[in-house]
């Protein structure tokens, strides 16, 4: 069973998941990075370019999902170094430091609360996020072309690409595709027909939407919407 709530850290989400049965699961790309708790250990999920298929093992998971572009400053690692990866926090931080944070999370009332508190503490140490990154996400999520976004920010296409790699894990074109996928699925899950969803989210037509969903999510829209 999956459940989520807003984090005390602005823009982040705290979630828990206990698989209801055996078999793999599917985590769709969303432009985010997560700090994960499983069986007393802490891991980091990097930004995905394709659906991540979980192993479907038993046991509860908890996580804090950071909004796009914010996790690298909190975790001290560029997003592109973790693209399409799940790694132990001890692989990224000195072992003693990672274990102290794990102990803090494990000592909390529950892992989700511990992760939330850890995220707040890291944010206080790291300082406020770069406001330019939020502007990039807002522009691309609104469907603005990459070139127009770079021009509006006054940083140029090449610099935008470099900044995007470090902050989001991939270039702005891929980020735009991922954000559009999430917008389309949100509309479709609320009952909007696929043809209308495609038109409202900037796809050429329903066939284009279907191809993009298959490529990024690894399944047809109907399969995702039915919970398959």
mmCIF file of C-alpha atoms in Angstrom:
data_model
loop_
_atom_site.group_PDB
_atom_site.id
_atom_site.type_symbol
_atom_site.label_atom_id
_atom_site.label_comp_id
_atom_site.label_asym_id
_atom_site.label_seq_id
_atom_site.Cartn_x
_atom_site.Cartn_y
_atom_site.Cartn_z
ATOM 1 C CA UNK A 1 0.000 0.000 0.000
ATOM 2 C CA UNK A 2 1.342 3.406 -0.992
ATOM 3 C CA UNK A 3 0.628 6.648 0.875
ATOM 4 C CA UNK A 4 2.162 10.111 0.720
ATOM 5 C CA UNK A 5 1.880 13.485 2.403
ATOM 6 C CA UNK A 6 3.486 16.874 2.093
ATOM 7 C CA UNK A 7 6.872 17.169 3.743
ATOM 8 C CA UNK A 8 7.693 19.901 6.208
ATOM 9 C CA UNK A 9 10.364 20.827 3.648
ATOM 10 C CA UNK A 10 8.732 23.035 1.040
ATOM 11 C CA UNK A 11 8.067 21.232 -2.228
ATOM 12 C CA UNK A 12 9.040 17.780 -0.964
ATOM 13 C CA UNK A 13 6.810 14.750 -0.390
ATOM 14 C CA UNK A 14 7.121 12.067 2.284
ATOM 15 C CA UNK A 15 5.842 8.636 1.315
ATOM 16 C CA UNK A 16 5.562 5.070 2.549
ATOM 17 C CA UNK A 17 5.028 1.902 0.570
ATOM 18 C CA UNK A 18 4.422 -1.668 1.646
ATOM 19 C CA UNK A 19 3.989 -3.947 -1.395
ATOM 20 C CA UNK A 20 0.644 -5.743 -1.272
ATOM 21 C CA UNK A 21 1.986 -8.857 -2.906
ATOM 22 C CA UNK A 22 4.867 -10.431 -4.810
ATOM 23 C CA UNK A 23 5.929 -9.260 -8.228
ATOM 24 C CA UNK A 24 7.736 -6.256 -9.638
ATOM 25 C CA UNK A 25 6.543 -2.675 -9.439
ATOM 26 C CA UNK A 26 7.093 0.298 -11.691
ATOM 27 C CA UNK A 27 8.370 3.744 -10.651
ATOM 28 C CA UNK A 28 7.823 6.335 -13.369
ATOM 29 C CA UNK A 29 10.300 9.127 -14.152
ATOM 30 C CA UNK A 30 9.262 12.415 -12.550
ATOM 31 C CA UNK A 31 12.395 14.577 -12.524
ATOM 32 C CA UNK A 32 12.858 14.009 -8.793
ATOM 33 C CA UNK A 33 15.403 12.352 -6.517
ATOM 34 C CA UNK A 34 14.510 10.470 -3.314
ATOM 35 C CA UNK A 35 16.194 9.661 -0.030
ATOM 36 C CA UNK A 36 14.979 6.151 0.792
ATOM 37 C CA UNK A 37 14.748 4.031 3.936
ATOM 38 C CA UNK A 38 14.568 0.251 3.751
ATOM 39 C CA UNK A 39 15.296 -2.258 6.500
ATOM 40 C CA UNK A 40 17.213 0.311 8.540
ATOM 41 C CA UNK A 41 19.393 1.439 5.620
ATOM 42 C CA UNK A 42 19.422 4.699 3.688
ATOM 43 C CA UNK A 43 19.645 4.806 -0.099
ATOM 44 C CA UNK A 44 19.383 7.487 -2.759
ATOM 45 C CA UNK A 45 17.282 7.141 -5.892
ATOM 46 C CA UNK A 46 18.633 9.219 -8.733
ATOM 47 C CA UNK A 47 16.552 10.808 -11.489
ATOM 48 C CA UNK A 48 15.119 8.300 -13.939
ATOM 49 C CA UNK A 49 15.021 8.569 -17.696
ATOM 50 C CA UNK A 50 12.873 5.446 -17.979
ATOM 51 C CA UNK A 51 10.568 3.550 -15.644
ATOM 52 C CA UNK A 52 12.450 1.845 -12.818
ATOM 53 C CA UNK A 53 11.214 -1.692 -12.266
ATOM 54 C CA UNK A 54 11.399 -2.715 -8.609
ATOM 55 C CA UNK A 55 12.176 -6.249 -7.520
ATOM 56 C CA UNK A 56 8.951 -6.613 -5.606
ATOM 57 C CA UNK A 57 10.537 -7.850 -2.375
ATOM 58 C CA UNK A 58 8.648 -7.887 0.893
ATOM 59 C CA UNK A 59 9.041 -5.196 3.513
ATOM 60 C CA UNK A 60 8.129 -1.571 4.075
ATOM 61 C CA UNK A 61 9.804 1.350 2.333
ATOM 62 C CA UNK A 62 9.769 5.032 3.199
ATOM 63 C CA UNK A 63 11.134 7.985 1.314
ATOM 64 C CA UNK A 64 11.298 11.713 0.960
ATOM 65 C CA UNK A 65 10.970 12.894 -2.631
ATOM 66 C CA UNK A 66 12.690 16.184 -3.344
ATOM 67 C CA UNK A 67 11.287 18.493 -5.983
ATOM 68 C CA UNK A 68 13.343 18.628 -9.190
ATOM 69 C CA UNK A 69 16.720 20.306 -8.855
ATOM 70 C CA UNK A 70 16.873 20.514 -5.046
ATOM 71 C CA UNK A 71 18.401 17.193 -3.971
ATOM 72 C CA UNK A 72 21.975 17.661 -5.288
ATOM 73 C CA UNK A 73 22.639 20.585 -2.927
ATOM 74 C CA UNK A 74 21.203 18.627 0.015
ATOM 75 C CA UNK A 75 23.019 15.371 -0.733
ATOM 76 C CA UNK A 76 26.250 16.854 -2.051
ATOM 77 C CA UNK A 77 26.316 14.956 -5.335
ATOM 78 C CA UNK A 78 25.401 16.078 -8.879
ATOM 79 C CA UNK A 79 22.204 14.532 -10.169
ATOM 80 C CA UNK A 80 23.752 13.174 -13.356
ATOM 81 C CA UNK A 81 26.110 11.010 -11.276
ATOM 82 C CA UNK A 82 23.037 9.130 -10.037
ATOM 83 C CA UNK A 83 20.956 9.059 -13.206
ATOM 84 C CA UNK A 84 18.936 5.806 -13.398
ATOM 85 C CA UNK A 85 20.654 4.499 -10.256
ATOM 86 C CA UNK A 86 19.804 3.469 -6.685
ATOM 87 C CA UNK A 87 22.819 3.594 -4.363
ATOM 88 C CA UNK A 88 23.541 3.248 -0.669
ATOM 89 C CA UNK A 89 24.118 6.560 1.091
ATOM 90 C CA UNK A 90 27.390 5.107 2.385
ATOM 91 C CA UNK A 91 28.593 5.068 -1.240
ATOM 92 C CA UNK A 92 28.120 8.840 -1.442
ATOM 93 C CA UNK A 93 29.033 10.065 2.034
ATOM 94 C CA UNK A 94 31.773 9.125 4.487
ATOM 95 C CA UNK A 95 30.634 5.959 6.251
ATOM 96 C CA UNK A 96 30.477 7.489 9.727
ATOM 97 C CA UNK A 97 28.384 10.429 8.521
ATOM 98 C CA UNK A 98 25.945 8.208 6.634
ATOM 99 C CA UNK A 99 25.565 5.905 9.630
ATOM 100 C CA UNK A 100 24.848 8.836 11.947
ATOM 101 C CA UNK A 101 22.018 9.949 9.683
ATOM 102 C CA UNK A 102 20.665 6.392 9.447
ATOM 103 C CA UNK A 103 20.743 6.114 13.227
ATOM 104 C CA UNK A 104 18.835 9.380 13.515
ATOM 105 C CA UNK A 105 16.163 8.182 11.092
ATOM 106 C CA UNK A 106 15.895 4.803 12.814
ATOM 107 C CA UNK A 107 15.499 6.475 16.225
ATOM 108 C CA UNK A 108 12.505 8.528 15.073
ATOM 109 C CA UNK A 109 8.899 7.600 15.788
ATOM 110 C CA UNK A 110 8.777 6.058 12.310
ATOM 111 C CA UNK A 111 11.092 6.102 9.268
ATOM 112 C CA UNK A 112 8.981 8.587 7.305
ATOM 113 C CA UNK A 113 9.084 11.090 10.159
ATOM 114 C CA UNK A 114 12.810 10.519 10.544
ATOM 115 C CA UNK A 115 13.405 11.156 6.847
ATOM 116 C CA UNK A 116 11.321 14.324 7.004
ATOM 117 C CA UNK A 117 13.349 15.616 9.941
ATOM 118 C CA UNK A 118 16.600 14.708 8.189
ATOM 119 C CA UNK A 119 15.522 16.573 5.051
ATOM 120 C CA UNK A 120 14.737 19.687 7.086
ATOM 121 C CA UNK A 121 18.104 19.527 8.823
ATOM 122 C CA UNK A 122 20.006 19.118 5.562
ATOM 123 C CA UNK A 123 18.109 22.018 3.992
ATOM 124 C CA UNK A 124 19.005 24.254 6.934
ATOM 125 C CA UNK A 125 22.679 23.385 6.499
ATOM 126 C CA UNK A 126 22.653 23.786 2.714
ATOM 127 C CA UNK A 127 20.821 27.103 2.607
ATOM 128 C CA UNK A 128 18.065 28.210 0.217
ATOM 129 C CA UNK A 129 17.803 26.496 -3.192
ATOM 130 C CA UNK A 130 18.940 28.218 -6.364
ATOM 131 C CA UNK A 131 15.855 30.151 -7.565
ATOM 132 C CA UNK A 132 16.936 29.780 -11.193
ATOM 133 C CA UNK A 133 16.285 26.032 -11.018
ATOM 134 C CA UNK A 134 12.701 26.550 -9.923
ATOM 135 C CA UNK A 135 12.228 28.948 -12.836
ATOM 136 C CA UNK A 136 13.572 26.328 -15.256
ATOM 137 C CA UNK A 137 11.134 23.723 -13.919
ATOM 138 C CA UNK A 138 8.193 26.146 -14.016
ATOM 139 C CA UNK A 139 8.907 27.181 -17.609
ATOM 140 C CA UNK A 140 9.355 23.649 -18.920
ATOM 141 C CA UNK A 141 6.383 22.342 -16.954
ATOM 142 C CA UNK A 142 4.269 25.041 -18.574
ATOM 143 C CA UNK A 143 5.302 23.685 -21.981
ATOM 144 C CA UNK A 144 7.699 26.484 -22.858
ATOM 145 C CA UNK A 145 10.324 25.470 -25.471
ATOM 146 C CA UNK A 146 13.861 24.915 -24.218
ATOM 147 C CA UNK A 147 15.357 27.674 -26.383
ATOM 148 C CA UNK A 148 12.748 30.162 -25.193
ATOM 149 C CA UNK A 149 13.388 29.134 -21.597
ATOM 150 C CA UNK A 150 17.129 29.714 -21.956
ATOM 151 C CA UNK A 151 16.520 33.093 -23.557
ATOM 152 C CA UNK A 152 14.059 34.148 -20.868
ATOM 153 C CA UNK A 153 16.547 33.228 -18.145
ATOM 154 C CA UNK A 154 19.390 34.955 -19.941
ATOM 155 C CA UNK A 155 21.803 32.049 -19.570
ATOM 156 C CA UNK A 156 22.050 30.575 -23.081
ATOM 157 C CA UNK A 157 21.231 27.059 -24.243
ATOM 158 C CA UNK A 158 24.640 25.524 -23.472
ATOM 159 C CA UNK A 159 24.772 26.873 -19.952
ATOM 160 C CA UNK A 160 21.196 25.761 -19.354
ATOM 161 C CA UNK A 161 22.155 22.272 -20.476
ATOM 162 C CA UNK A 162 25.157 22.151 -18.110
ATOM 163 C CA UNK A 163 23.150 23.462 -15.186
ATOM 164 C CA UNK A 164 20.381 20.982 -15.940
ATOM 165 C CA UNK A 165 22.707 17.986 -15.960
ATOM 166 C CA UNK A 166 24.005 18.772 -12.481
ATOM 167 C CA UNK A 167 20.644 19.785 -11.031
ATOM 168 C CA UNK A 168 18.162 17.433 -12.710
ATOM 169 C CA UNK A 169 20.350 14.600 -13.981
ATOM 170 C CA UNK A 170 19.673 15.207 -17.657
ATOM 171 C CA UNK A 171 19.304 18.016 -20.165
ATOM 172 C CA UNK A 172 16.299 20.319 -20.339
ATOM 173 C CA UNK A 173 14.749 18.503 -23.304
ATOM 174 C CA UNK A 174 14.584 15.251 -21.342
ATOM 175 C CA UNK A 175 13.291 17.079 -18.276
ATOM 176 C CA UNK A 176 10.571 18.671 -20.413
ATOM 177 C CA UNK A 177 9.536 15.235 -21.736
ATOM 178 C CA UNK A 178 9.371 13.801 -18.210
ATOM 179 C CA UNK A 179 7.340 16.718 -16.868
ATOM 180 C CA UNK A 180 4.969 16.507 -19.823
ATOM 181 C CA UNK A 181 4.502 12.787 -19.181
ATOM 182 C CA UNK A 182 3.518 13.518 -15.596
ATOM 183 C CA UNK A 183 1.079 16.252 -16.676
ATOM 184 C CA UNK A 184 -0.529 13.927 -19.204
ATOM 185 C CA UNK A 185 -0.913 11.042 -16.774
ATOM 186 C CA UNK A 186 -2.422 13.345 -14.149
ATOM 187 C CA UNK A 187 -5.044 14.521 -16.638
ATOM 188 C CA UNK A 188 -5.801 11.007 -17.846
ATOM 189 C CA UNK A 189 -6.133 9.657 -14.302
ATOM 190 C CA UNK A 190 -8.707 12.353 -13.637
ATOM 191 C CA UNK A 191 -10.802 11.031 -16.490
ATOM 192 C CA UNK A 192 -9.711 13.219 -19.410
ATOM 193 C CA UNK A 193 -9.881 11.209 -22.663
ATOM 194 C CA UNK A 194 -6.487 10.425 -24.153
ATOM 195 C CA UNK A 195 -7.048 12.431 -27.325
ATOM 196 C CA UNK A 196 -7.942 15.502 -25.291
ATOM 197 C CA UNK A 197 -5.055 14.824 -22.901
ATOM 198 C CA UNK A 198 -2.649 14.741 -25.837
ATOM 199 C CA UNK A 199 -3.935 18.049 -27.191
ATOM 200 C CA UNK A 200 -3.855 19.793 -23.821
ATOM 201 C CA UNK A 201 -0.316 18.676 -22.968
ATOM 202 C CA UNK A 202 1.348 19.488 -26.275
ATOM 203 C CA UNK A 203 1.577 16.123 -28.029
ATOM 204 C CA UNK A 204 0.953 16.053 -31.765
ATOM 205 C CA UNK A 205 -1.870 13.556 -31.311
ATOM 206 C CA UNK A 206 -2.931 10.552 -29.255
ATOM 207 C CA UNK A 207 -0.504 8.260 -31.095
ATOM 208 C CA UNK A 208 2.373 10.566 -30.171
ATOM 209 C CA UNK A 209 1.264 10.488 -26.531
ATOM 210 C CA UNK A 210 1.095 6.700 -26.603
ATOM 211 C CA UNK A 211 4.612 6.409 -28.043
ATOM 212 C CA UNK A 212 6.052 8.748 -25.422
ATOM 213 C CA UNK A 213 4.324 6.917 -22.585
ATOM 214 C CA UNK A 214 5.611 3.580 -23.868
ATOM 215 C CA UNK A 215 9.162 4.904 -24.190
ATOM 216 C CA UNK A 216 9.344 6.674 -20.825
ATOM 217 C CA UNK A 217 7.054 4.504 -18.722
ATOM 218 C CA UNK A 218 7.569 1.116 -20.343
ATOM 219 C CA UNK A 219 3.858 0.443 -20.774
ATOM 220 C CA UNK A 220 0.859 1.611 -22.758
ATOM 221 C CA UNK A 221 -1.315 4.372 -21.268
ATOM 222 C CA UNK A 222 -4.203 1.977 -20.737
ATOM 223 C CA UNK A 223 -2.008 -0.387 -18.728
ATOM 224 C CA UNK A 224 -0.791 2.422 -16.483
ATOM 225 C CA UNK A 225 -4.240 3.869 -15.960
ATOM 226 C CA UNK A 226 -5.669 0.470 -15.045
ATOM 227 C CA UNK A 227 -2.939 -0.042 -12.469
ATOM 228 C CA UNK A 228 -1.124 -2.678 -14.472
#
